[in-house]
Structure formats: structure tokens, C-alpha cells
XYZ file of C-alpha atoms in Angstrom:
412
model
C 67.563 80.069 22.140
C 67.177 79.502 25.782
C 70.341 79.225 28.009
C 71.389 75.592 28.321
C 71.221 73.742 31.624
C 74.571 73.287 33.544
C 74.605 69.564 32.686
C 73.871 70.140 29.176
C 76.792 72.501 28.979
C 78.970 69.879 30.503
C 77.744 67.388 27.946
C 78.606 69.741 25.140
C 81.955 70.405 26.634
C 82.902 66.815 26.384
C 83.282 67.114 22.642
C 85.933 69.893 22.543
C 88.712 67.146 22.743
C 87.116 65.211 19.817
C 88.578 65.116 16.273
C 87.884 68.162 14.402
C 85.654 67.068 11.458
C 84.551 69.296 8.387
C 81.383 68.590 6.831
C 81.000 67.815 3.035
C 79.274 70.803 1.242
C 77.614 69.341 -1.763
C 74.338 70.856 -2.775
C 72.102 67.828 -2.631
C 69.845 66.430 -0.058
C 68.912 62.929 0.885
C 65.251 62.569 0.253
C 64.310 59.560 2.430
C 65.200 57.406 5.404
C 62.514 55.401 7.310
C 64.328 53.647 9.963
C 61.982 54.983 12.649
C 58.782 55.258 10.523
C 55.733 54.169 12.321
C 57.226 52.864 15.491
C 59.856 50.637 16.756
C 63.224 51.836 16.099
C 63.839 53.421 19.456
C 67.382 54.719 19.057
C 68.818 57.770 17.302
C 69.353 57.694 13.627
C 70.722 60.665 11.949
C 68.219 60.878 9.095
C 65.117 59.400 10.659
C 63.294 62.679 10.131
C 63.479 62.030 6.567
C 64.285 65.292 5.236
C 61.247 67.214 6.687
C 60.404 68.874 9.675
C 57.840 66.871 11.946
C 54.517 68.199 13.019
C 53.319 69.016 16.750
C 50.539 66.426 16.399
C 52.840 63.458 15.820
C 53.604 61.276 18.808
C 53.557 57.572 19.885
C 50.925 55.272 18.693
C 49.513 54.576 22.189
C 50.185 56.196 25.561
C 51.432 53.904 28.384
C 49.435 53.102 31.521
C 50.822 53.440 35.004
C 51.505 50.400 36.988
C 51.497 49.862 40.705
C 54.467 47.514 40.989
C 58.081 49.042 40.126
C 58.895 45.901 38.242
C 55.848 45.421 36.408
C 54.891 47.548 33.144
C 51.177 47.442 32.496
C 50.495 48.631 28.882
C 53.875 47.439 27.478
C 54.880 44.425 25.687
C 58.537 43.573 24.191
C 59.500 42.804 20.666
C 62.668 41.222 19.405
C 64.989 43.704 17.703
C 65.478 41.027 14.673
C 61.569 40.724 14.423
C 59.023 38.563 16.173
C 57.337 38.770 19.580
C 59.125 35.907 21.242
C 62.568 34.587 21.589
C 63.993 31.581 19.568
C 62.977 28.228 21.191
C 60.392 29.901 23.381
C 56.924 29.828 21.478
C 53.757 31.577 22.770
C 52.148 29.495 25.763
C 48.971 29.993 27.495
C 49.107 30.784 31.233
C 46.794 31.293 34.075
C 48.290 34.583 35.360
C 50.958 37.036 34.989
C 52.776 35.473 37.824
C 52.857 32.015 35.943
C 54.349 33.885 32.879
C 56.878 35.440 35.097
C 57.685 32.076 36.380
C 58.184 30.593 33.020
C 60.534 33.408 31.998
C 62.645 32.958 35.142
C 62.985 29.230 34.340
C 63.904 29.856 30.658
C 67.515 30.438 29.904
C 68.176 33.775 28.028
C 64.769 35.329 29.012
C 64.911 38.890 30.067
C 61.199 39.991 29.719
C 57.809 38.455 29.810
C 54.635 39.891 28.097
C 51.376 38.556 29.596
C 48.234 39.395 27.573
C 44.472 39.398 28.903
C 43.681 36.237 26.814
C 46.316 34.398 28.846
C 49.043 34.438 26.063
C 52.571 34.384 27.479
C 55.539 35.650 25.171
C 59.140 35.592 26.347
C 61.795 37.864 24.945
C 65.679 38.095 25.205
C 67.784 41.048 26.402
C 67.849 42.646 22.906
C 64.078 43.115 22.933
C 62.565 46.648 23.041
C 59.464 48.038 24.452
C 56.044 48.914 22.592
C 53.005 50.200 24.074
C 49.370 48.578 23.819
C 46.320 47.885 25.867
C 45.658 44.566 27.578
C 48.929 43.345 28.272
C 51.471 43.763 31.245
C 55.358 43.180 30.876
C 58.034 42.581 33.308
C 61.611 41.171 33.975
C 62.393 37.414 34.726
C 62.371 38.211 38.328
C 61.267 41.246 40.446
C 64.155 40.865 43.086
C 66.841 43.475 44.204
C 68.839 43.073 41.128
C 66.137 44.131 38.677
C 65.202 47.220 41.020
C 68.880 48.195 41.170
C 69.131 48.092 37.318
C 66.212 50.343 37.083
C 67.700 52.802 39.692
C 71.270 53.201 38.651
C 71.602 56.306 36.641
C 68.327 57.982 37.580
C 69.883 60.477 39.966
C 73.357 61.130 38.587
C 74.282 64.737 39.413
C 77.881 64.860 39.965
C 78.397 65.488 36.237
C 77.046 64.609 32.844
C 77.931 60.980 32.748
C 78.406 58.579 35.629
C 81.576 56.270 35.855
C 82.124 53.575 33.349
C 83.882 50.941 35.349
C 83.144 47.302 34.530
C 80.796 46.522 37.343
C 78.585 49.756 36.486
C 78.476 48.995 32.678
C 77.431 45.346 33.399
C 74.790 46.359 35.780
C 73.301 48.841 33.426
C 73.184 46.231 30.544
C 75.705 48.341 28.640
C 77.833 45.312 28.145
C 75.523 44.696 25.181
C 76.445 48.004 23.480
C 80.045 46.602 23.023
C 81.410 45.145 19.794
C 81.231 41.231 19.547
C 84.263 40.172 17.617
C 84.013 37.037 15.493
C 86.106 35.159 12.662
C 85.364 36.397 9.132
C 86.675 36.234 5.647
C 87.645 39.471 3.930
C 88.936 39.574 0.238
C 88.949 42.855 -1.090
C 89.356 43.747 -4.761
C 91.859 46.410 -4.088
C 95.046 44.986 -2.481
C 95.614 48.321 -0.420
C 92.467 47.526 1.678
C 94.289 44.347 3.016
C 97.142 46.293 4.334
C 97.310 48.654 7.454
C 96.697 52.160 6.746
C 99.057 55.075 7.056
C 96.179 57.432 8.150
C 96.374 58.924 11.601
C 94.420 57.467 14.482
C 91.409 59.561 15.423
C 89.839 59.427 18.989
C 86.648 61.101 19.700
C 83.217 60.762 21.507
C 79.828 60.068 19.884
C 76.345 60.133 21.280
C 73.138 58.349 20.540
C 69.607 59.166 22.121
C 68.058 55.850 23.169
C 65.227 54.181 24.975
C 67.865 51.942 26.529
C 67.776 49.361 23.827
C 70.951 47.401 23.865
C 72.821 46.459 20.748
C 76.235 47.284 19.273
C 76.935 50.636 17.534
C 77.104 49.243 14.094
C 74.964 49.915 10.974
C 73.766 53.033 12.757
C 74.406 56.843 12.988
C 75.498 58.651 15.957
C 76.370 62.278 16.545
C 78.544 64.721 18.475
C 76.872 66.342 21.401
C 75.544 69.306 19.531
C 74.104 66.944 16.886
C 72.472 64.846 19.385
C 70.921 67.765 20.994
C 69.494 69.069 17.691
C 67.959 65.838 17.188
C 66.333 65.751 20.551
C 64.854 69.174 20.126
C 63.469 68.469 16.507
C 62.409 64.968 16.851
C 61.812 63.896 20.385
C 61.034 66.453 23.086
C 58.983 68.781 21.115
C 56.072 66.508 21.567
C 53.711 66.160 24.649
C 55.280 62.890 25.352
C 58.958 61.870 24.119
C 58.908 59.925 20.869
C 60.068 56.354 20.727
C 60.215 56.118 24.411
C 63.622 57.744 24.464
C 64.883 58.564 27.939
C 68.776 58.731 27.775
C 71.828 59.953 25.954
C 74.572 57.061 25.680
C 78.047 57.994 25.044
C 80.683 55.874 23.103
C 84.440 56.518 22.854
C 85.604 55.620 19.354
C 88.880 55.039 17.684
C 89.202 55.493 13.896
C 91.719 55.079 11.327
C 90.759 55.852 7.433
C 91.520 53.094 5.075
C 94.408 53.824 2.739
C 92.602 54.379 -0.704
C 90.494 57.041 1.344
C 93.340 58.670 2.876
C 95.229 58.904 -0.448
C 92.331 60.949 -1.567
C 93.041 63.439 1.084
C 90.126 62.422 3.342
C 89.749 60.834 6.657
C 85.940 60.525 6.746
C 83.706 59.755 3.894
C 80.056 60.398 2.919
C 77.802 60.034 6.015
C 75.220 57.369 5.125
C 71.855 56.651 6.455
C 70.793 53.217 7.639
C 67.246 51.825 7.447
C 66.903 49.034 9.947
C 70.612 48.362 9.708
C 70.762 48.574 5.875
C 72.908 51.159 4.173
C 70.595 53.276 2.024
C 72.867 56.212 0.707
C 73.074 58.573 -0.612
C 74.668 57.035 -3.673
C 75.964 53.205 -3.573
C 77.186 52.421 -0.209
C 78.427 48.873 -1.262
C 80.331 50.160 -4.189
C 82.194 52.770 -2.208
C 82.692 50.324 0.752
C 84.444 48.100 -1.850
C 86.589 50.763 -3.505
C 87.525 52.604 -0.150
C 86.860 50.085 2.675
C 84.331 50.541 5.442
C 85.033 54.111 6.219
C 83.201 56.247 8.979
C 81.160 58.849 7.351
C 80.366 62.282 8.697
C 78.601 65.537 7.903
C 77.507 68.785 9.621
C 73.865 68.685 10.126
C 73.149 71.681 7.769
C 75.460 70.303 5.050
C 75.022 67.551 2.559
C 73.119 65.326 2.723
C 70.802 67.315 4.884
C 71.320 70.915 3.836
C 67.512 71.533 4.421
C 68.255 71.708 8.252
C 69.803 75.278 8.046
C 68.595 76.101 11.518
C 71.267 73.588 12.937
C 73.869 76.207 12.751
C 72.460 77.756 16.023
C 73.897 74.532 17.566
C 77.596 75.258 16.744
C 79.021 72.485 14.859
C 76.438 69.579 15.117
C 77.911 66.536 13.256
C 76.359 63.148 12.334
C 78.416 59.964 11.863
C 77.747 56.666 10.130
C 79.369 53.379 11.340
C 79.099 50.567 8.815
C 78.955 46.922 10.239
C 78.517 43.489 9.212
C 76.066 42.770 6.383
C 75.216 46.499 5.716
C 73.476 45.492 2.484
C 70.739 43.861 4.621
C 68.145 44.616 7.137
C 68.685 43.561 10.644
C 66.407 40.641 10.328
C 68.026 39.320 7.246
C 71.552 39.500 8.735
C 72.588 35.781 8.970
C 75.836 34.065 10.231
C 76.948 33.414 6.830
C 76.499 37.117 5.841
C 78.503 38.184 8.948
C 81.423 35.876 7.836
C 81.482 36.903 4.178
C 80.520 40.610 4.406
C 82.277 42.245 7.316
C 81.872 45.778 8.299
C 84.594 48.178 9.728
C 84.046 47.463 13.362
C 86.889 45.668 15.087
C 88.477 45.035 18.445
C 91.318 46.963 19.996
C 92.976 49.759 17.946
C 91.959 49.789 14.262
C 94.631 49.116 11.948
C 92.881 50.908 8.770
C 92.333 47.663 6.669
C 88.988 47.804 4.885
C 87.340 45.567 7.715
C 88.972 47.209 10.646
C 88.578 50.895 10.582
C 86.845 51.750 13.917
C 86.499 50.420 17.460
C 84.432 51.713 20.171
C 83.318 51.114 23.800
C 80.354 52.358 25.912
C 81.393 55.359 28.091
C 78.471 56.159 30.307
C 75.001 57.695 29.711
C 72.831 60.428 31.151
C 69.115 60.304 31.729
C 66.963 62.969 30.012
C 65.157 63.523 33.307
C 68.341 64.518 35.057
C 69.453 66.864 32.325
C 66.039 68.638 32.422
C 65.425 68.328 36.095
C 62.322 66.215 36.286
C 61.851 63.888 39.125
C 58.526 62.330 37.946
C 58.122 62.395 34.155
C 54.834 60.537 34.194
C 53.456 63.126 36.435
C 55.120 65.921 34.762
C 53.337 64.731 31.301
C 50.001 64.214 32.884
C 50.199 67.836 34.569
C 50.559 69.360 31.105
C 54.428 70.079 31.257
C 56.315 70.478 28.094
C 60.073 70.004 27.747
C 60.543 72.057 24.587
C 58.307 74.070 22.361
C 59.484 74.591 18.785
C 59.666 78.233 17.935
C 60.028 79.357 21.528
C 63.097 77.507 22.312
C 61.864 76.864 26.002
C 59.532 74.542 27.759
C 56.078 75.446 29.001
C 56.756 76.674 32.462
C 58.624 73.610 32.856
C 59.704 74.006 36.499
C 57.870 77.159 37.633
C 54.443 75.530 37.134
C 55.710 71.906 38.060
C 58.272 72.886 40.807
C 57.093 69.888 43.027
C 58.186 67.636 39.996
C 61.666 69.303 39.359
C 64.902 69.491 41.389
């Protein structure tokens, strides 16, 4: 393996104060997880490699085109995270120009992005929408003023450390406010009385990381990792291609507090089986809902090279790469099927403040900064780097393709 960049070493060092978690060594492997299969899941999911190593020829469906204006994005459109190509209450319209479509977005409450197609079609999407590539379309924010440009620029050149500060103004400017838990009233009537009472388990406090394209949604019904785990994922699923998959461009850090529910703690365990999630639905291994009903909505974990992913034996080179699962509301349904009623009657384990360890309040979290991959690697112009033939990482070699020696004008 090649030596790690200084910023990457700093990133790994951040996990040393984390809870010390052992994996679960059972000789079995989960055979499938398709959350990112095909396209649009743009954030880290621990098992999205589906138990097999990807090939060098895989990559994004379409390559983006370069735009002339900083705020406009030719070759890109936005899609709502819960499905659909327009936000509720804003059906497709026909506009004469991209400017008219943008004007419509700026005048529509809740509109964060517009997508204008060559046939005049104008689609508006909310802040939770995520980008996709296609020909014959241009996208952009509701306005192209200083605020939009500032949001694009913050964090692009953070060199003082692995992560910038996380004061409220910075979080809000970055849109990280949307990563936070949204608490709401719900009803929880567990079959086992012990799950209605606070747990005697110790409070765990640690950081987890997600590789993401910048999509903003709460860290619930997802998988995350420690620093070693997220770097294994990036090397094996994202940067080994000529262009990063899923438009992933950053690592987001979260501070987690966790208290195991009493029935699990009585078994001598703080963490349970690390489950996979397909578009927000818990898919195993085993019966997630039966286990949540018996032991509460516990956080799961495993070492990458142990159950349920023992096929990734090479992960031992990364130290102790660990993956986690965080069950949220309606974990038996995909995102687009999670209704308000479901959230009321089928709560998960996320809650506000210090978790008590009841079956519906096992973990809390808050965003704690991010680092752009360009900053970690030292790339100043990613598009130029890719078009110039640069490679960030080549599987088998453990290094990039003359990443800065041949492209020194693109690197710091």
C-alpha cells in the first residue's frame, strides 16, 4: 500500500478516541445489497458492493459536460430522493428559456434546483434532491447570487486540518443542517416491557463517516463507517475508476452517541449485527424487524473482513475498518414508501439529545464537518485532471497514475 497523505493520516487519527468495537466473526456472508445498483444512491452504504469486487470498466452511466457559468450545470438534472423528477406541488411546465425556468424556481417556495430540458420542459426540485447526468439538460440553483457561489466555495480549500469548524453558521451555509435528526412525536409500544425503560448500558460516543456526493438527508436507515472503513470503501468502490462513481466528492463526519437497549446489553453486547439497507429498507442478514422487536433498535457493527462480509479479506490492510448500521423510522419500507403514519407507529432508534437506551431512543448524532476528496488528494481542478488522463487510485498498485508528477499544474 502507498503511504497515506498527511490529511488522510489526520482523518484516520480522529477515530482513535472512538468506542473500541469488536466485529462479529460468524462464517457467513451477506449475498446481496443493491442500494446503489444502477445509479442514484449517491452516499456510502456499507454493502453496496454486493459481496463482489467491482471491475475496472464500471463507471457512471453518462459523463457530465462542462458549463461556462459557475452556478449552472450543463448535462445535469435533479431527482427527488423519494422518487420523482419534481417537488410536490410543482408540476412540469414549459418555459421559453433556462432563465425563465430559474425565475420560476426562485418564485416557488421550497425550490432549490431547476432542470431545464431542450424541449422547454422545466422541472423544480427541493433541497433533498440529488444530481444525475444526461444530455440535453441544464440545471442550476434558484438564484445565482453571492449566496449560491459562497455555498459552492466553502470547504473547497480547507487545508488547516482534516475537517473545518462546525459552528452553526458553517453548518447552515453548507446545507449540513439537513443532515441532522428531525425529531417528531410517535407511539412506541414494544412487546417486551424492558424496551420501554431506560437502559443500564454505558453511553458510547464516537465518530462515523460517510462518503457522499453532498446529498442532504438524516443519517438514519443507512450504513456508515469509521475512518479506515470509509477509506476501504473509497478505494474499492469509488476512486478506482477513471471518474469517481456516484459523483461522490466528500467525506462527511458525524458525532454519534449510543446506548444499547437493555435486552441486548443483558446478552453481554453493546452492538448487534450490522444490517444492510436497500433504499432505506433493512434487508438483513436475518430478520431485521424481528430482532428490533426483541432487542430494540440497536446500532449494528462489523469489521469489514468479518461477518457478514468475510469475502473482503484484504480489508485487514486498513487496520480495523468498521461498518455500522443505524436503524431509523419505517426501516421495513423503502424511502418512497415511508409515510407519516409509518413514522408515527414504526419509530426507529434515532432520538434527540442523550439516548436513554429505550427501544426507540438508542442513538443520536450531529454533523461534525466534512472534507472534500480533492483536498485529501491535492487536486485543484478535478475535471481537468480526469480529462488529462489522471487516475486517483489503481487497484493492485495501491497508487494513482502519476497523479501529481504528470499533472503538477492541477495539484497543490
